[in-house]
One Martini backbone bead per residue (centre of mass of N, CA, C, O) as a GRO file, in nm:
protein
  370
    1MET     BB    1  10.347  12.597   7.548
    2ALA     BB    2  10.466  12.873   7.624
    3PHE     BB    3  10.761  12.987   7.475
    4ARG     BB    4  10.765  12.776   7.236
    5ARG     BB    5  10.890  12.608   6.989
    6ARG     BB    6  10.714  12.573   6.679
    7THR     BB    7  10.591  12.382   6.394
    8LYS     BB    8  10.311  12.397   6.456
    9SER     BB    9  10.005  12.526   6.331
   10TYR     BB   10   9.701  12.713   6.429
   11PRO     BB   11   9.411  12.831   6.419
   12LEU     BB   12   9.275  13.104   6.472
   13PHE     BB   13   9.106  13.088   6.775
   14SER     BB   14   9.138  12.815   6.850
   15GLN     BB   15   9.172  12.581   7.090
   16GLU     BB   16   9.474  12.523   7.048
   17PHE     BB   17   9.569  12.812   7.029
   18VAL     BB   18   9.479  12.902   7.323
   19ILE     BB   19   9.647  12.691   7.478
   20HIS     BB   20   9.950  12.748   7.349
   21ASN     BB   21   9.896  13.089   7.388
   22HIS     BB   22   9.789  13.219   7.658
   23ALA     BB   23  10.042  13.363   7.762
   24ASP     BB   24  10.081  13.560   7.519
   25ILE     BB   25   9.816  13.694   7.540
   26GLY     BB   26   9.852  13.803   7.833
   27PHE     BB   27  10.107  13.975   7.763
   28CYS     BB   28   9.971  14.171   7.583
   29LEU     BB   29   9.768  14.287   7.782
   30VAL     BB   30   9.978  14.388   7.983
   31LEU     BB   31  10.133  14.571   7.780
   32CYS     BB   32   9.891  14.769   7.736
   33VAL     BB   33   9.890  14.872   8.014
   34LEU     BB   34  10.185  14.974   8.031
   35ILE     BB   35  10.160  15.167   7.798
   36GLY     BB   36   9.937  15.353   7.937
   37LEU     BB   37  10.129  15.505   8.130
   38MET     BB   38  10.282  15.695   7.894
   39PHE     BB   39   9.995  15.831   7.911
   40GLU     BB   40   9.785  16.078   8.030
   41VAL     BB   41   9.503  15.961   7.951
   42THR     BB   42   9.558  15.635   8.050
   43ALA     BB   43   9.694  15.637   8.341
   44LYS     BB   44   9.453  15.614   8.532
   45THR     BB   45   9.359  15.345   8.428
   46ALA     BB   46   9.613  15.177   8.461
   47PHE     BB   47   9.629  15.215   8.779
   48LEU     BB   48   9.372  15.037   8.821
   49PHE     BB   49   9.529  14.776   8.767
   50ILE     BB   50   9.808  14.786   8.940
   51LEU     BB   51   9.683  14.944   9.187
   52PRO     BB   52   9.560  14.985   9.479
   53GLN     BB   53   9.272  15.100   9.616
   54TYR     BB   54   9.141  15.292   9.843
   55ASN     BB   55   9.276  15.531   9.973
   56VAL     BB   56   9.375  15.639  10.318
   57SER     BB   57   9.424  15.886  10.553
   58VAL     BB   58   9.586  15.819  10.862
   59PRO     BB   59   9.621  15.919  11.164
   60ALA     BB   60   9.912  15.959  11.356
   61ALA     BB   61  10.136  16.052  11.589
   62ASP     BB   62  10.323  16.198  11.382
   63SER     BB   63  10.165  16.104  11.103
   64GLU     BB   64  10.054  16.009  10.807
   65THR     BB   65   9.887  15.717  10.694
   66VAL     BB   66   9.850  15.487  10.437
   67HIS     BB   67   9.540  15.319  10.357
   68TYR     BB   68   9.308  15.046  10.299
   69HIS     BB   69   9.015  14.949  10.113
   70TYR     BB   70   8.759  14.791   9.992
   71GLY     BB   71   8.621  14.719   9.652
   72PRO     BB   72   8.520  14.679   9.319
   73LYS     BB   73   8.804  14.766   9.189
   74ASP     BB   74   8.960  14.508   9.277
   75LEU     BB   75   8.878  14.332   9.034
   76VAL     BB   76   9.069  14.473   8.828
   77THR     BB   77   9.338  14.408   8.986
   78ILE     BB   78   9.294  14.095   8.976
   79LEU     BB   79   9.282  14.058   8.662
   80PHE     BB   80   9.576  14.142   8.620
   81TYR     BB   81   9.712  13.933   8.817
   82VAL     BB   82   9.613  13.682   8.651
   83PHE     BB   83   9.803  13.731   8.405
   84ILE     BB   84  10.063  13.734   8.560
   85THR     BB   85  10.040  13.443   8.657
   86VAL     BB   86  10.022  13.297   8.389
   87ILE     BB   87  10.298  13.371   8.298
   88LEU     BB   88  10.457  13.252   8.541
   89HIS     BB   89  10.352  12.963   8.490
   90ALA     BB   90  10.484  12.936   8.208
   91VAL     BB   91  10.783  12.974   8.287
   92VAL     BB   92  10.804  12.745   8.495
   93GLN     BB   93  10.710  12.515   8.296
   94GLU     BB   94  10.934  12.564   8.069
   95TYR     BB   95  11.225  12.621   8.249
   96ILE     BB   96  11.181  12.376   8.469
   97LEU     BB   97  10.981  12.128   8.464
   98ASP     BB   98  11.031  12.016   8.180
   99LYS     BB   99  11.339  11.959   8.210
  100ILE     BB  100  11.293  11.753   8.449
  101SER     BB  101  11.097  11.553   8.346
  102LYS     BB  102  11.272  11.446   8.107
  103ARG     BB  103  11.481  11.302   8.316
  104LEU     BB  104  11.268  11.105   8.472
  105HIS     BB  105  11.047  10.954   8.305
  106LEU     BB  106  10.737  10.985   8.328
  107SER     BB  107  10.437  10.933   8.369
  108LYS     BB  108  10.130  11.074   8.310
  109VAL     BB  109  10.041  11.083   8.620
  110LYS     BB  110  10.312  11.182   8.731
  111HIS     BB  111  10.354  11.432   8.560
  112SER     BB  112  10.098  11.588   8.667
  113LYS     BB  113  10.192  11.580   8.968
  114PHE     BB  114  10.459  11.724   8.920
  115ASN     BB  115  10.343  11.993   8.806
  116GLU     BB  116  10.174  12.071   9.059
  117SER     BB  117  10.388  12.073   9.266
  118GLY     BB  118  10.594  12.261   9.139
  119GLN     BB  119  10.408  12.515   9.147
  120LEU     BB  120  10.328  12.495   9.467
  121VAL     BB  121  10.610  12.526   9.584
  122ILE     BB  122  10.663  12.803   9.486
  123PHE     BB  123  10.414  12.949   9.591
  124HIS     BB  124  10.450  12.855   9.902
  125LEU     BB  125  10.723  12.975   9.943
  126SER     BB  126  10.662  13.270   9.883
  127SER     BB  127  10.416  13.306  10.074
  128VAL     BB  128  10.562  13.249  10.335
  129VAL     BB  129  10.774  13.473  10.326
  130TRP     BB  130  10.569  13.707  10.290
  131CYS     BB  131  10.386  13.645  10.543
  132PHE     BB  132  10.609  13.648  10.754
  133TYR     BB  133  10.673  13.950  10.706
  134VAL     BB  134  10.421  14.082  10.760
  135VAL     BB  135  10.374  13.980  11.042
  136VAL     BB  136  10.620  14.092  11.169
  137THR     BB  137  10.597  14.406  11.082
  138GLU     BB  138  10.295  14.426  11.206
  139GLY     BB  139  10.286  14.246  11.495
  140TYR     BB  140  10.097  13.980  11.498
  141LEU     BB  141  10.301  13.763  11.647
  142THR     BB  142  10.367  13.937  11.920
  143ASN     BB  143  10.025  14.023  11.920
  144PRO     BB  144   9.748  13.843  11.956
  145ARG     BB  145   9.541  14.079  12.040
  146SER     BB  146   9.531  14.210  11.736
  147LEU     BB  147   9.321  14.015  11.602
  148TRP     BB  148   9.056  14.175  11.784
  149GLU     BB  149   9.142  14.437  11.811
  150ASP     BB  150   8.982  14.699  11.659
  151TYR     BB  151   8.726  14.608  11.556
  152PRO     BB  152   8.733  14.677  11.263
  153HIS     BB  153   8.974  14.610  10.985
  154VAL     BB  154   8.945  14.821  10.741
  155TYR     BB  155   9.241  14.921  10.747
  156LEU     BB  156   9.512  14.863  10.528
  157PRO     BB  157   9.784  14.794  10.458
  158PHE     BB  158   9.957  14.758  10.164
  159GLN     BB  159  10.077  14.463  10.197
  160VAL     BB  160   9.803  14.331  10.282
  161LYS     BB  161   9.635  14.393  10.029
  162PHE     BB  162   9.836  14.289   9.814
  163PHE     BB  163   9.832  13.998   9.920
  164TYR     BB  164   9.529  13.936   9.884
  165LEU     BB  165   9.516  13.987   9.574
  166CYS     BB  166   9.731  13.771   9.495
  167GLN     BB  167   9.594  13.526   9.608
  168LEU     BB  168   9.331  13.561   9.438
  169ALA     BB  169   9.470  13.547   9.165
  170TYR     BB  170   9.586  13.263   9.188
  171TRP     BB  171   9.327  13.091   9.233
  172LEU     BB  172   9.186  13.194   8.977
  173HIS     BB  173   9.390  13.088   8.771
  174ALA     BB  174   9.351  12.778   8.834
  175LEU     BB  175   9.098  12.726   8.670
  176PRO     BB  176   9.190  12.763   8.371
  177GLU     BB  177   9.439  12.566   8.400
  178LEU     BB  178   9.287  12.312   8.372
  179TYR     BB  179   9.253  12.362   8.067
  180PHE     BB  180   9.536  12.436   7.952
  181GLN     BB  181   9.669  12.154   8.093
  182LYS     BB  182   9.505  11.914   8.056
  183VAL     BB  183   9.358  11.782   8.269
  184ARG     BB  184   9.235  11.531   8.409
  185LYS     BB  185   8.932  11.423   8.501
  186GLU     BB  186   9.011  11.276   8.771
  187GLU     BB  187   9.150  11.558   8.897
  188ILE     BB  188   8.952  11.798   8.894
  189PRO     BB  189   8.781  11.750   9.168
  190ARG     BB  190   9.028  11.788   9.360
  191GLN     BB  191   9.122  12.063   9.260
  192LEU     BB  192   8.854  12.217   9.304
  193GLN     BB  193   8.831  12.197   9.607
  194TYR     BB  194   9.103  12.358   9.707
  195ILE     BB  195   9.042  12.606   9.549
  196CYS     BB  196   8.768  12.679   9.676
  197LEU     BB  197   8.870  12.687   9.963
  198TYR     BB  198   9.067  12.922   9.931
  199LEU     BB  199   8.870  13.134   9.829
  200VAL     BB  200   8.663  13.137  10.069
  201HIS     BB  201   8.888  13.201  10.299
  202ILE     BB  202   9.014  13.452  10.175
  203ALA     BB  203   8.767  13.630  10.100
  204GLY     BB  204   8.638  13.621  10.398
  205ALA     BB  205   8.873  13.767  10.540
  206TYR     BB  206   8.865  14.028  10.361
  207LEU     BB  207   8.547  14.108  10.391
  208LEU     BB  208   8.525  14.060  10.730
  209ASN     BB  209   8.788  14.183  10.854
  210LEU     BB  210   9.006  13.908  10.894
  211SER     BB  211   9.317  13.949  10.803
  212ARG     BB  212   9.502  13.865  11.056
  213LEU     BB  213   9.406  13.601  11.078
  214GLY     BB  214   9.455  13.489  10.788
  215LEU     BB  215   9.747  13.506  10.792
  216LEU     BB  216   9.823  13.291  11.003
  217LEU     BB  217   9.666  13.060  10.864
  218LEU     BB  218   9.833  13.074  10.599
  219LEU     BB  219  10.110  13.006  10.713
  220LEU     BB  220  10.034  12.721  10.824
  221GLN     BB  221   9.918  12.596  10.547
  222TYR     BB  222  10.171  12.661  10.361
  223SER     BB  223  10.389  12.497  10.515
  224THR     BB  224  10.245  12.226  10.487
  225GLU     BB  225  10.220  12.224  10.170
  226PHE     BB  226  10.526  12.247  10.115
  227LEU     BB  227  10.612  11.978  10.235
  228PHE     BB  228  10.442  11.795  10.069
  229HIS     BB  229  10.544  11.878   9.768
  230THR     BB  230  10.842  11.818   9.846
  231ALA     BB  231  10.790  11.508   9.897
  232ARG     BB  232  10.682  11.444   9.606
  233LEU     BB  233  10.924  11.529   9.436
  234PHE     BB  234  11.119  11.325   9.579
  235TYR     BB  235  10.967  11.080   9.492
  236PHE     BB  236  10.985  11.107   9.186
  237ALA     BB  237  11.297  11.085   9.193
  238ASP     BB  238  11.264  10.877   9.452
  239GLU     BB  239  11.074  10.616   9.584
  240ASN     BB  240  11.255  10.557   9.856
  241ASN     BB  241  11.177  10.871   9.938
  242GLU     BB  242  10.980  10.904  10.261
  243LYS     BB  243  11.048  11.077  10.485
  244LEU     BB  244  10.890  11.347  10.439
  245PHE     BB  245  10.609  11.221  10.483
  246SER     BB  246  10.647  11.187  10.783
  247ALA     BB  247  10.693  11.485  10.858
  248TRP     BB  248  10.415  11.579  10.738
  249ALA     BB  249  10.228  11.397  10.909
  250ALA     BB  250  10.318  11.538  11.190
  251VAL     BB  251  10.246  11.841  11.099
  252PHE     BB  252   9.948  11.822  11.014
  253GLY     BB  253   9.813  11.783  11.292
  254VAL     BB  254   9.930  12.040  11.430
  255THR     BB  255   9.815  12.243  11.249
  256ARG     BB  256   9.519  12.192  11.298
  257LEU     BB  257   9.532  12.271  11.598
  258PHE     BB  258   9.630  12.560  11.557
  259ILE     BB  259   9.399  12.677  11.387
  260LEU     BB  260   9.169  12.619  11.586
  261THR     BB  261   9.283  12.783  11.817
  262LEU     BB  262   9.290  13.054  11.677
  263ALA     BB  263   8.990  13.067  11.603
  264VAL     BB  264   8.870  13.038  11.887
  265LEU     BB  265   9.019  13.285  12.015
  266ALA     BB  266   8.934  13.516  11.823
  267ILE     BB  267   8.627  13.455  11.786
  268GLY     BB  268   8.515  13.298  12.056
  269PHE     BB  269   8.668  13.530  12.251
  270GLY     BB  270   8.760  13.798  12.155
  271LEU     BB  271   8.496  13.908  11.989
  272ALA     BB  272   8.285  13.831  12.228
  273ARG     BB  273   8.426  14.087  12.418
  274MET     BB  274   8.325  14.302  12.250
  275GLU     BB  275   8.133  14.586  12.232
  276ASN     BB  276   8.090  14.591  11.905
  277GLN     BB  277   7.790  14.408  11.854
  278ALA     BB  278   7.727  14.474  11.517
  279PHE     BB  279   7.541  14.501  11.216
  280ASP     BB  280   7.766  14.684  10.976
  281PRO     BB  281   7.861  14.700  10.660
  282GLU     BB  282   7.950  15.003  10.621
  283LYS     BB  283   8.181  14.964  10.864
  284GLY     BB  284   8.264  14.647  10.880
  285ASN     BB  285   8.065  14.498  11.084
  286PHE     BB  286   8.057  14.131  11.193
  287ASN     BB  287   7.990  14.121  11.518
  288THR     BB  288   7.823  13.845  11.551
  289LEU     BB  289   7.686  13.542  11.642
  290LEU     BB  290   7.626  13.428  11.364
  291CYS     BB  291   7.907  13.506  11.220
  292ARG     BB  292   8.077  13.347  11.423
  293LEU     BB  293   7.952  13.065  11.380
  294CYS     BB  294   8.004  13.038  11.078
  295VAL     BB  295   8.301  13.069  11.067
  296LEU     BB  296   8.371  12.834  11.274
  297LEU     BB  297   8.220  12.625  11.094
  298LEU     BB  298   8.395  12.642  10.855
  299VAL     BB  299   8.673  12.588  10.975
  300CYS     BB  300   8.600  12.316  11.117
  301ALA     BB  301   8.514  12.161  10.864
  302ALA     BB  302   8.764  12.186  10.702
  303GLN     BB  303   8.965  12.042  10.914
  304ALA     BB  304   8.795  11.777  10.926
  305TRP     BB  305   8.815  11.700  10.624
  306LEU     BB  306   9.134  11.698  10.609
  307MET     BB  307   9.163  11.475  10.832
  308TRP     BB  308   8.983  11.259  10.695
  309ARG     BB  309   9.159  11.234  10.446
  310PHE     BB  310   9.428  11.164  10.577
  311ILE     BB  311   9.348  10.909  10.731
  312HIS     BB  312   9.253  10.757  10.482
  313SER     BB  313   9.514  10.755  10.332
  314GLN     BB  314   9.686  10.618  10.550
  315LEU     BB  315   9.526  10.357  10.570
  316ARG     BB  316   9.578  10.280  10.258
  317HIS     BB  317   9.879  10.264  10.267
  318TRP     BB  318   9.915  10.055  10.477
  319ARG     BB  319   9.744   9.829  10.336
  320GLU     BB  320   9.939   9.815  10.092
  321TYR     BB  321  10.203   9.744  10.258
  322TRP     BB  322  10.097   9.469  10.393
  323THR     BB  323  10.027   9.333  10.142
  324GLU     BB  324  10.319   9.327  10.013
  325GLN     BB  325  10.442   9.175  10.260
  326SER     BB  326  10.268   8.918  10.258
  327ALA     BB  327  10.333   8.837   9.959
  328LYS     BB  328  10.642   8.795  10.008
  329ARG     BB  329  10.603   8.553  10.211
  330ARG     BB  330  10.451   8.341  10.032
  331VAL     BB  331  10.681   8.342   9.850
  332PRO     BB  332  10.875   8.101   9.737
  333ALA     BB  333  11.174   7.987   9.688
  334ALA     BB  334  11.363   7.882   9.437
  335PRO     BB  335  11.506   7.603   9.350
  336ARG     BB  336  11.823   7.468   9.303
  337LEU     BB  337  11.968   7.327   9.048
  338PRO     BB  338  12.180   7.096   8.963
  339ALA     BB  339  12.446   7.013   8.789
  340ARG     BB  340  12.466   6.913   8.459
  341LEU     BB  341  12.562   6.605   8.327
  342VAL     BB  342  12.777   6.531   8.040
  343LYS     BB  343  12.859   6.276   7.863
  344ARG     BB  344  13.146   6.131   7.713
  345GLU     BB  345  13.406   5.960   7.584
  346SER     BB  346  13.655   6.102   7.770
  347GLY     BB  347  13.406   6.198   7.959
  348TYR     BB  348  13.286   6.513   8.084
  349HIS     BB  349  13.052   6.794   8.155
  350GLU     BB  350  13.116   7.084   8.374
  351ASN     BB  351  13.022   7.385   8.331
  352GLY     BB  352  13.206   7.366   8.047
  353VAL     BB  353  13.403   7.151   8.171
  354VAL     BB  354  13.634   6.909   8.101
  355LYS     BB  355  13.620   6.578   8.230
  356ALA     BB  356  13.727   6.310   8.372
  357GLU     BB  357  13.652   6.021   8.524
  358ASN     BB  358  13.860   6.097   8.786
  359GLY     BB  359  13.845   6.435   8.776
  360THR     BB  360  14.055   6.496   8.557
  361SER     BB  361  14.201   6.658   8.319
  362PRO     BB  362  14.255   6.606   8.011
  363ARG     BB  363  14.497   6.540   7.793
  364THR     BB  364  14.666   6.664   7.542
  365LYS     BB  365  14.741   6.593   7.239
  366LYS     BB  366  15.031   6.522   7.054
  367LEU     BB  367  15.167   6.618   6.772
  368LYS     BB  368  15.358   6.477   6.535
  369SER     BB  369  15.622   6.525   6.351
  370PRO     BB  370  15.737   6.468   6.033
   0.00000   0.00000   0.00000
């Protein structure tokens, strides 16, 4: 891993060299961009990587406020924060997760899942706090009608756009991390599934100007995922600790219901009653019947797939539990053998103690003094 003291060296730009030094390489690229801020010639290009682009002054009641919309230059900003995320991933792995996993003495399979859950716990916790702050300060939580009113929501506040850029950067960085972390081949399809699901939903909400609805759905989803990965970490520390899994199982179904309700309320009812129902990509308007049906179908299919996997895993765990319980009942207790008696000349031995014939301990003979 990066930032670790190594005694073994690898050939320059070889496969092992890139794997063990990928965070250091990313840090050098980030440092080059930051150095570019110091010079007037390169400062404008450096700001293109660091700050969100396409800012627009929108007149308000008292003064003008600066808002943002999306464009092709966002890809450059996302690329910069992909390298930032790679560095943070390496720091968390090196200074937190590796030290904890050494004390737990986990197997290779559990060690891989422990690292995955450890990274996602930190990410989901920070995202939940950040997303909740944005939702509260922007008033989306107290005014549900704002999810579809004044659509399309082309102009975004700074914190909303920056949140979406960071979310896209994190899930894009997760793709090369599958190679850098040497994830087992059996685990790659499962991780690719949820990475692609997050990328499709976040990018769809960002590009279709459904950013307000996307924030609330991400808040619900990340809260559930945080509880699940926290429960898995506690399980790796103590296999008898499964209470958090029960709490996660109860919250999981409720979260699916809330996500479907919000999606149907905002898209199926809210946007359907808006007057400007026309397909106009230049103005960011995608409020047509076909687009609404596609978005609802995608959300419902994703939630149904997650619920099916949840039910399948719960049935498998219950089946394994009852199989173990029935196996324990079938195994009879081993009968206890009586103590074996070994007879001697002056008595016999019982459990290592010399006994006389009448059950009393034999007296020790006294030696006569000469």
